[in-house]
Short mmCIF file of C-alpha atoms in Angstrom, two decimals:
data_model
loop_
_atom_site.label_atom_id
_atom_site.label_comp_id
_atom_site.label_asym_id
_atom_site.label_seq_id
_atom_site.Cartn_x
_atom_site.Cartn_y
_atom_site.Cartn_z
CA MET O 6 222.07 71.10 37.42
CA ASP O 7 221.82 72.72 40.83
CA TYR O 8 219.71 71.01 43.43
CA LEU O 9 219.15 72.29 46.94
CA PRO O 10 220.89 70.00 49.43
CA GLU O 11 218.77 68.37 52.11
CA THR O 12 218.84 70.21 55.43
CA PRO O 13 221.36 68.46 57.70
CA SER O 14 219.95 66.30 60.46
CA GLN O 15 220.77 66.94 64.11
CA THR O 16 220.07 64.82 67.15
CA ALA O 17 216.61 65.12 68.67
CA GLY O 18 218.33 65.43 72.07
CA PRO O 19 217.14 64.19 75.47
CA TYR O 20 214.15 66.55 75.62
CA VAL O 21 212.50 65.60 72.33
CA HIS O 22 209.31 64.85 74.29
CA ILE O 23 208.68 68.56 74.90
CA GLY O 24 207.89 69.13 71.28
CA LEU O 25 206.55 65.79 70.17
CA ILE O 26 205.04 64.20 73.31
CA PRO O 27 204.59 67.11 75.77
CA ARG O 28 202.46 64.94 78.03
CA GLN O 29 205.48 62.67 78.63
CA ALA O 30 207.71 65.70 79.30
CA GLY O 31 205.29 66.48 82.11
CA PHE O 32 202.81 69.10 80.90
CA GLU O 33 199.57 69.51 78.96
CA ILE O 34 199.50 72.10 76.19
CA PHE O 35 197.79 70.79 73.03
CA ALA O 36 194.13 69.80 72.84
CA ASN O 37 195.06 67.07 70.35
CA ASN O 38 198.18 64.97 71.00
CA LEU O 39 199.22 63.69 67.57
CA GLY O 40 200.06 60.02 67.11
CA GLU O 41 198.99 59.02 70.61
CA ARG O 42 196.16 56.70 69.64
CA MET O 43 196.19 54.61 66.46
CA VAL O 44 193.04 52.51 66.73
CA SER O 45 189.38 53.38 67.32
CA ASP O 46 186.32 51.15 67.58
CA ALA O 47 185.69 51.67 63.86
CA THR O 48 189.15 50.51 62.75
CA ARG O 49 189.13 47.25 60.82
CA GLY O 50 191.59 44.45 61.53
CA GLU O 51 193.17 42.36 64.25
CA ARG O 52 194.17 44.32 67.34
CA ILE O 53 197.80 43.81 68.29
CA ARG O 54 200.39 45.34 70.58
CA ILE O 55 203.95 45.85 69.41
CA GLU O 56 206.45 46.42 72.20
CA GLY O 57 210.07 46.17 73.11
CA ARG O 58 213.11 47.98 74.39
CA ILE O 59 216.12 49.63 72.77
CA PHE O 60 219.69 48.73 73.77
CA ASP O 61 222.89 50.65 73.13
CA GLY O 62 226.32 49.22 72.26
CA ALA O 63 227.10 48.48 75.90
CA GLY O 64 223.81 46.60 76.39
CA SER O 65 222.29 49.45 78.41
CA ILE O 66 218.61 50.27 77.97
CA VAL O 67 217.88 53.48 76.07
CA ARG O 68 215.23 55.33 78.07
CA ASP O 69 214.96 58.64 76.25
CA ALA O 70 214.15 57.59 72.67
CA LEU O 71 211.18 58.61 70.58
CA MET O 72 209.74 56.23 68.01
CA GLU O 73 207.23 56.52 65.21
CA ILE O 74 205.64 53.80 63.11
CA TRP O 75 203.97 53.96 59.71
CA GLN O 76 202.00 51.07 58.32
CA ALA O 77 199.26 49.94 55.94
CA ASP O 78 195.74 49.07 57.06
CA ALA O 79 194.41 45.53 57.49
CA HIS O 80 194.04 45.20 53.71
CA GLY O 81 197.52 46.50 52.88
CA ARG O 82 196.44 50.03 51.89
CA HIS O 83 198.18 53.17 53.13
CA ASN O 84 195.98 56.09 54.10
CA HIS O 85 197.78 58.36 51.60
CA PRO O 86 196.94 59.66 48.10
CA ALA O 87 200.01 57.99 46.54
CA ASP O 88 198.68 54.55 47.42
CA THR O 89 196.66 53.67 44.32
CA GLN O 90 196.68 49.91 44.77
CA ASP O 91 193.63 48.16 43.33
CA GLY O 92 190.91 47.00 45.64
CA THR O 93 189.13 48.59 48.55
CA ALA O 94 189.65 52.17 49.66
CA PRO O 95 191.95 52.64 52.65
CA ASP O 96 190.30 52.28 56.03
CA ALA O 97 189.16 55.83 56.85
CA ALA O 98 189.25 54.90 60.55
CA PHE O 99 192.97 54.09 60.45
CA HIS O 100 195.55 56.84 60.03
CA GLY O 101 198.48 54.40 59.98
CA TRP O 102 200.93 56.53 61.96
CA GLY O 103 201.82 56.40 65.63
CA ARG O 104 204.32 58.03 67.96
CA THR O 105 205.52 57.07 71.43
CA GLY O 106 208.43 57.47 73.82
CA THR O 107 210.36 54.81 75.67
CA ASP O 108 209.38 54.80 79.36
CA PHE O 109 211.84 56.88 81.42
CA ALA O 110 212.07 54.16 84.09
CA THR O 111 211.79 50.85 82.24
CA GLY O 112 212.71 51.77 78.67
CA ILE O 113 209.69 49.87 77.37
CA TRP O 114 207.91 51.29 74.31
CA ALA O 115 204.63 50.02 72.85
CA PHE O 116 202.11 50.70 70.10
CA ASP O 117 198.51 49.49 70.19
CA THR O 118 197.63 49.06 66.54
CA ILE O 119 196.30 46.55 63.99
CA LYS O 120 198.15 43.93 62.03
CA PRO O 121 198.75 45.32 58.52
CA GLY O 122 197.99 43.46 55.32
CA ALA O 123 200.57 42.68 52.64
CA VAL O 124 201.56 45.66 50.44
CA THR O 125 202.30 45.71 46.73
CA GLY O 126 206.03 45.51 46.08
CA ARG O 127 208.06 47.29 43.42
CA SER O 128 207.34 46.32 39.84
CA GLY O 129 208.51 42.79 39.13
CA HIS O 130 208.77 41.94 42.81
CA ALA O 131 206.57 39.88 45.08
CA ARG O 132 204.09 41.49 47.43
CA MET O 133 205.90 42.64 50.52
CA ALA O 134 205.17 40.64 53.65
CA PRO O 135 203.13 42.51 56.28
CA HIS O 136 205.44 44.94 58.06
CA VAL O 137 205.55 48.22 59.92
CA SER O 138 208.13 50.91 59.23
CA LEU O 139 209.85 52.28 62.35
CA TRP O 140 211.79 55.49 62.86
CA ILE O 141 213.90 56.08 65.98
CA VAL O 142 215.43 59.31 67.27
CA ALA O 143 217.15 60.05 70.58
CA ARG O 144 220.03 61.79 72.28
CA GLY O 145 223.18 60.45 70.61
CA ILE O 146 221.42 59.55 67.33
CA ASN O 147 222.53 62.14 64.78
CA LEU O 148 220.23 60.99 61.97
CA GLY O 149 216.97 59.16 62.65
CA LEU O 150 217.29 55.39 62.27
CA SER O 151 214.86 53.59 59.97
CA THR O 152 214.01 49.91 60.16
CA ARG O 153 211.11 47.52 59.58
CA MET O 154 209.35 45.05 61.84
CA TYR O 155 208.00 41.85 60.28
CA PHE O 156 205.67 39.32 61.90
CA GLY O 157 206.94 35.96 63.13
CA ASP O 158 203.72 34.16 62.18
CA GLU O 159 204.05 35.12 58.49
CA GLU O 160 206.76 32.63 57.62
CA ALA O 161 205.76 32.05 54.01
CA ALA O 162 205.28 35.74 53.25
CA ASN O 163 208.55 36.62 55.00
CA ALA O 164 210.43 34.03 52.95
CA ALA O 165 209.20 35.73 49.76
CA ASP O 166 209.65 39.33 50.95
CA PRO O 167 211.84 41.33 48.55
CA VAL O 168 213.48 43.34 51.35
CA LEU O 169 214.15 40.48 53.77
CA LYS O 170 215.68 38.53 50.89
CA LEU O 171 218.36 41.23 50.55
CA ILE O 172 219.58 40.59 54.10
CA ASP O 173 222.13 38.01 55.17
CA PRO O 174 220.11 35.18 56.78
CA ALA O 175 222.23 35.52 59.92
CA ARG O 176 220.84 39.03 60.49
CA ARG O 177 217.36 38.67 59.00
CA ASN O 178 215.75 37.63 62.26
CA THR O 179 216.64 40.98 63.88
CA LEU O 180 213.62 42.32 61.93
CA ILE O 181 211.15 39.54 62.77
CA ALA O 182 209.04 39.76 65.92
CA PRO O 183 207.63 36.58 67.47
CA ARG O 184 203.90 36.49 68.16
CA GLY O 185 202.88 36.02 71.77
CA LEU O 186 199.80 36.17 73.97
CA ARG O 187 199.44 38.07 77.23
CA GLU O 188 196.11 37.92 79.09
CA GLY O 189 194.37 37.10 75.84
CA ALA O 190 195.92 40.00 73.91
CA VAL O 191 198.27 39.51 70.94
CA VAL O 192 201.75 40.95 71.57
CA TYR O 193 204.69 41.07 69.19
CA GLY O 194 207.97 41.57 71.06
CA PHE O 195 210.54 43.59 69.12
CA ASP O 196 213.75 44.61 70.87
CA ILE O 197 216.09 46.91 68.98
CA ARG O 198 219.87 46.74 69.33
CA LEU O 199 221.58 49.88 68.11
CA GLN O 200 225.08 48.44 68.03
CA GLY O 201 227.14 45.31 68.52
CA GLU O 202 226.02 41.74 69.01
CA GLY O 203 222.59 41.13 67.47
CA GLU O 204 222.62 44.62 65.93
CA THR O 205 219.27 45.42 64.29
CA VAL O 206 219.37 45.90 60.53
CA PHE O 207 218.88 49.61 59.82
CA LEU O 208 217.77 50.88 56.45
CA ASP O 209 218.80 53.70 54.16
CA ILE O 210 215.41 54.38 52.59
CA MET F 30 205.31 65.44 39.75
CA LYS F 31 203.67 62.15 40.61
CA PRO F 32 202.94 61.71 44.30
CA ASP F 33 204.29 58.15 44.19
CA ALA F 34 207.60 59.11 42.53
CA GLU F 35 210.69 57.88 44.34
CA PHE F 36 212.78 60.24 46.45
CA PHE F 37 216.31 61.22 45.58
CA PRO F 38 218.58 58.92 47.58
CA ARG F 39 219.80 60.55 50.76
CA ASP F 40 223.36 61.89 50.40
CA PRO F 41 225.36 60.98 53.53
CA ALA F 42 227.52 64.06 52.89
CA ASP F 43 224.52 66.21 53.86
CA HIS F 44 224.44 64.81 57.40
CA PRO F 45 226.68 64.22 60.40
CA PRO F 46 228.07 60.68 60.62
CA ALA F 47 226.28 58.36 63.04
CA SER F 48 229.27 58.13 65.36
CA SER F 49 231.07 61.39 66.19
CA PRO F 50 233.25 60.96 69.29
CA VAL F 51 233.22 64.73 69.94
CA TYR F 52 229.55 64.20 70.82
CA LYS F 53 230.02 61.41 73.33
CA SER F 54 226.46 60.07 73.39
CA SER F 55 226.76 59.10 69.73
CA VAL F 56 229.54 56.56 70.33
CA LEU F 57 227.36 53.79 71.80
CA ARG F 58 224.17 54.75 69.97
CA SER F 59 225.44 54.40 66.39
CA PRO F 60 225.19 51.21 64.32
CA ARG F 61 228.45 49.46 63.37
CA PHE F 62 227.01 47.75 60.32
CA PRO F 63 226.41 49.86 57.20
CA LEU F 64 222.80 50.79 56.48
CA LEU F 65 220.99 48.56 53.98
CA SER F 66 220.07 50.82 51.04
CA LEU F 67 216.63 50.18 49.54
CA GLN F 68 214.88 51.46 46.47
CA ASN F 69 211.66 53.13 47.58
CA SER F 70 208.48 51.09 47.77
CA LEU F 71 205.00 52.31 48.66
CA SER F 72 205.96 52.00 52.32
CA GLU F 73 208.54 54.79 51.91
CA VAL F 74 206.86 57.16 49.43
CA THR F 75 203.69 57.31 51.53
CA GLY F 76 203.47 58.84 54.98
CA PRO F 77 201.06 60.39 57.41
CA VAL F 78 198.89 63.26 56.20
CA PHE F 79 197.91 65.97 58.68
CA GLY F 80 195.13 68.54 58.42
CA ALA F 81 195.05 72.07 59.84
CA GLY F 82 191.89 71.02 61.69
CA GLU F 83 193.98 68.77 63.93
CA LEU F 84 195.82 71.79 65.40
CA GLY F 85 194.62 74.47 67.78
CA PRO F 86 194.54 78.18 66.85
CA LEU F 87 197.49 79.10 69.14
CA ASP F 88 199.66 76.04 68.47
CA HIS F 89 202.14 78.12 66.42
CA ASP F 90 202.35 80.99 68.92
CA LEU F 91 204.66 80.07 71.81
CA ILE F 92 204.25 83.55 73.34
CA LEU F 93 200.58 82.80 73.98
CA ASN F 94 200.09 79.04 73.92
CA TYR F 95 201.06 78.40 77.55
CA VAL F 96 200.01 81.68 79.19
CA GLN F 97 198.98 81.17 82.84
CA THR F 98 199.34 84.58 84.54
CA GLY F 99 200.83 86.73 81.76
CA GLU F 100 203.20 86.57 78.83
CA PRO F 101 206.59 84.83 79.05
CA ILE F 102 209.81 86.74 79.76
CA GLY F 103 212.40 87.11 77.00
CA GLU F 104 213.25 88.38 73.54
CA ARG F 105 210.14 88.28 71.36
CA ILE F 106 210.89 86.82 67.95
CA ILE F 107 209.21 85.52 64.81
CA VAL F 108 210.83 82.47 63.21
CA HIS F 109 209.68 81.96 59.67
CA GLY F 110 210.79 80.44 56.41
CA ARG F 111 209.97 78.08 53.61
CA LEU F 112 209.96 74.31 53.44
CA MET F 113 211.13 73.18 50.00
CA ASP F 114 212.20 70.08 48.14
CA GLY F 115 215.51 69.62 46.35
CA GLU F 116 214.30 71.46 43.27
CA GLY F 117 213.14 74.49 45.22
CA ARG F 118 209.44 73.70 45.08
CA GLY F 119 207.50 74.72 48.18
CA LEU F 120 206.12 71.80 50.17
CA GLY F 121 202.60 72.81 51.18
CA GLY F 122 200.42 71.12 53.76
CA MET F 123 203.31 69.66 55.78
CA LEU F 124 203.46 69.42 59.57
CA VAL F 125 206.29 71.42 61.18
CA GLU F 126 206.84 70.97 64.93
CA LEU F 127 209.37 72.75 67.15
CA TRP F 128 210.54 72.79 70.76
CA GLN F 129 213.03 74.81 72.77
CA ALA F 130 214.26 76.03 76.15
CA ASN F 131 213.01 79.27 77.70
CA ALA F 132 214.91 82.60 77.76
CA GLY F 133 217.21 81.31 80.53
CA GLY F 134 218.06 78.00 78.86
CA ARG F 135 215.71 75.86 80.98
CA TYR F 136 213.49 73.22 79.43
CA ARG F 137 210.03 72.35 80.69
CA HIS F 138 210.88 68.66 80.97
CA ALA F 139 210.69 66.24 83.89
CA LEU F 140 214.38 65.35 83.47
CA ASP F 141 215.91 68.85 83.08
CA THR F 142 217.48 69.87 86.39
CA TYR F 143 219.43 72.98 85.27
CA LEU F 144 219.29 75.59 88.03
CA ALA F 145 217.88 78.33 85.76
CA PRO F 146 214.18 78.69 86.60
CA ILE F 147 211.11 77.57 84.68
CA ASP F 148 209.05 80.41 83.21
CA PRO F 149 205.49 79.76 84.39
CA ASN F 150 204.10 81.25 81.17
CA PHE F 151 206.26 79.42 78.67
CA GLY F 152 205.68 75.86 77.51
CA GLY F 153 208.29 75.71 74.75
CA CYS F 154 206.62 73.76 71.98
CA GLY F 155 204.60 74.60 68.90
CA ARG F 156 203.44 73.26 65.58
CA THR F 157 201.93 74.43 62.33
CA ILE F 158 201.12 73.28 58.79
CA THR F 159 202.91 74.93 55.86
CA ASP F 160 200.78 77.02 53.50
CA ALA F 161 200.28 76.16 49.84
CA GLU F 162 203.71 77.60 48.92
CA GLY F 163 205.52 75.86 51.78
CA TYR F 164 205.81 78.87 54.11
CA TYR F 165 205.57 78.54 57.89
CA SER F 166 205.87 80.96 60.78
CA PHE F 167 206.04 80.78 64.54
CA ARG F 168 206.16 83.42 67.25
CA THR F 169 208.25 82.64 70.31
CA ILE F 170 210.85 83.78 72.87
CA LYS F 171 214.52 83.50 71.89
CA PRO F 172 215.93 80.53 73.84
CA GLY F 173 218.98 80.90 76.07
CA PRO F 174 222.13 78.76 75.89
CA TYR F 175 222.43 75.97 78.43
CA PRO F 176 225.11 73.64 79.77
CA PHE F 177 225.04 69.92 79.04
CA ARG F 178 227.05 66.93 80.16
CA ASN F 179 229.54 66.11 77.43
CA ARG F 180 232.87 67.70 78.20
CA VAL F 181 232.53 69.31 81.62
CA ASN F 182 232.18 72.89 80.34
CA ASP F 183 230.08 72.32 77.22
CA TRP F 184 227.29 74.79 76.43
CA ARG F 185 224.73 74.55 73.67
CA PRO F 186 224.32 77.69 71.58
CA ALA F 187 220.81 79.12 71.52
CA HIS F 188 218.82 76.79 69.31
CA ILE F 189 215.35 75.62 68.35
CA HIS F 190 214.65 71.97 67.53
CA PHE F 191 212.59 71.33 64.38
CA SER F 192 210.72 68.19 63.35
CA LEU F 193 209.62 67.94 59.71
CA PHE F 194 207.24 65.76 57.76
CA GLY F 195 207.17 65.54 53.97
CA SER F 196 204.61 63.58 52.03
CA GLY F 197 206.58 60.31 52.38
CA PHE F 198 207.89 58.67 55.56
CA ALA F 199 211.37 58.56 53.95
CA GLN F 200 211.52 62.38 54.19
CA ARG F 201 211.15 62.38 57.97
CA LEU F 202 213.76 64.70 59.49
CA ILE F 203 214.70 66.28 62.81
CA THR F 204 217.19 69.12 63.00
CA GLN F 205 218.20 72.19 65.01
CA MET F 206 218.19 75.87 64.09
CA TYR F 207 220.89 78.22 65.39
CA PHE F 208 221.00 82.03 65.47
CA GLU F 209 223.25 84.19 63.30
CA GLY F 210 226.29 85.54 65.12
CA ASP F 211 226.12 83.32 68.23
CA PRO F 212 229.76 82.87 69.39
CA LEU F 213 228.93 79.49 70.99
CA ILE F 214 228.35 77.98 67.55
CA ALA F 215 232.11 77.68 67.07
CA HIS F 216 232.48 75.69 70.31
CA ASP F 217 229.48 73.37 70.24
CA ALA F 218 230.11 69.60 70.25
CA ILE F 219 226.86 68.79 68.43
CA ILE F 220 227.54 71.27 65.64
CA ALA F 221 231.05 69.82 65.54
CA THR F 222 229.55 66.53 64.36
CA MET F 223 229.39 68.39 61.01
CA PRO F 224 233.01 69.14 60.08
CA ASP F 225 231.93 70.72 56.77
CA PRO F 226 231.26 74.46 57.35
CA ALA F 227 228.68 74.42 54.52
CA LEU F 228 226.48 72.09 56.55
CA ARG F 229 226.71 74.30 59.63
CA GLU F 230 225.78 77.34 57.57
CA ARG F 231 222.53 75.66 56.47
CA LEU F 232 221.36 75.49 60.08
CA ILE F 233 221.96 79.14 61.00
CA ALA F 234 218.90 81.37 60.82
CA LYS F 235 219.49 84.92 59.59
CA LEU F 236 218.24 88.06 61.28
CA ASP F 237 215.36 89.32 59.10
CA LEU F 238 214.68 92.96 59.99
CA LYS F 239 212.15 93.42 57.19
CA ALA F 240 209.93 90.73 58.68
CA SER F 241 210.12 92.14 62.19
CA VAL F 242 207.18 93.96 63.73
CA PRO F 243 208.27 97.49 64.80
CA LEU F 244 208.15 98.10 68.56
CA ASP F 245 207.05 94.48 69.07
CA THR F 246 208.97 91.48 67.68
CA LEU F 247 212.27 90.78 65.87
CA ALA F 248 212.36 88.14 63.13
CA TYR F 249 214.67 85.36 61.96
CA ARG F 250 214.46 83.56 58.62
CA PHE F 251 215.11 79.81 58.40
CA ASP F 252 214.47 77.83 55.19
CA MET F 253 214.57 74.03 55.18
CA VAL F 254 214.90 71.44 52.43
CA LEU F 255 213.57 67.89 52.32
CA ARG F 256 214.45 65.28 49.75
CA GLY F 257 213.00 65.85 46.29
CA ARG F 258 211.39 63.32 43.98
CA ARG F 259 212.96 61.76 40.96
CA GLN F 260 211.21 62.48 37.65
CA THR F 261 209.35 59.44 36.30
CA ARG F 262 208.64 60.46 32.71
CA PHE F 263 209.72 57.14 31.25
CA GLU F 264 209.04 54.62 33.95
CA ASN F 265 207.05 53.94 37.02
CA LYS F 266 208.51 50.99 38.83
CA LEU F 267 206.60 51.38 42.04
CA GLN F 268 203.19 50.14 41.01
CA GLY F 269 201.94 46.78 39.84
CA SER F 270 202.80 43.43 41.23
#
């Protein structure tokens, strides 16, 4: 049986912002900048900020990366036709996808979003603990890196999560972000280490 | 084909390895641990859905979408092709984004300091949504080669960056398109991350004279393939908890 092979990946390069975040590259061109804003007044759920930095194998901050997240709504439903979980319809005011770039000066990235609900797991498995899927591209990254961020205040759900349970306990905490407060706002800090000590667990999905 | 069917596992042989010392930036930006392979859950088979209404009418026309005082300088080209899955089915309704340098190899980016000038009428980015059969097309200016800091005399061949969405987040892909016959292809460090010539060939767009517009615009054809879905005639393991 002949199948067409997947198109090979290539690095997004240092100027990925031109195509995907032109405003960060330094110019305005599109009326609608996709993935820039995840939450509106009508979105249901707890408002949170997810933020962190990315480090390379020498411990240097990566300042030219682009990241996207994909997540369920506050009730664990994805805004996508393949999500046929029982219960309420997905939140029409929550797209579930966001895109941002690391700051050129500080390397800090952030998403203002909502905390997702738990999502149905594969058949025979427990519900997955609340999580967001992350995808990272940059100069020097030949194939986009996938990972997940879990929430530090979901200890019981994390302990039962079918994906976290696959990971050596010594590395599991690289995917769990502690909950914090800054000026009354909820912030989950999630640093990503591409290589070496404390290396983040990356997924082949 | 069920929309929640799992994707074919990604074949590492279809992609450059994470660390390729010929491309120096990859050495410190590649994981040392192996990736953890997962069977797809709902989190991977779903992904963002985009509508044509989210895009502007000139978003796919880079000759016109940043016009300030006139049209940009350079070789006028159409880049078109079909987005398919592993079984050759067209993927309709998918977001395709691209970006590139101008005719002289200069990017409109705050951090590009190459001495070739900015073209005031060229932005260098575009986007479109594939039609029901998976076809897309852009109109643009052929980008020029440019030097980059790897080895001291490294030059990128003319190329256009592509960003692709399928229906599931696991299909997310970024790649680069090169132009048939470009002699720099044989010398490029980023193409050299793919030692297999078959992989390189998949990224080279072919001159397409029949699609060109006489006395106006040449055309190149570039087809792309995202991961297909496994048949689920006898099982459906994703649903139900």
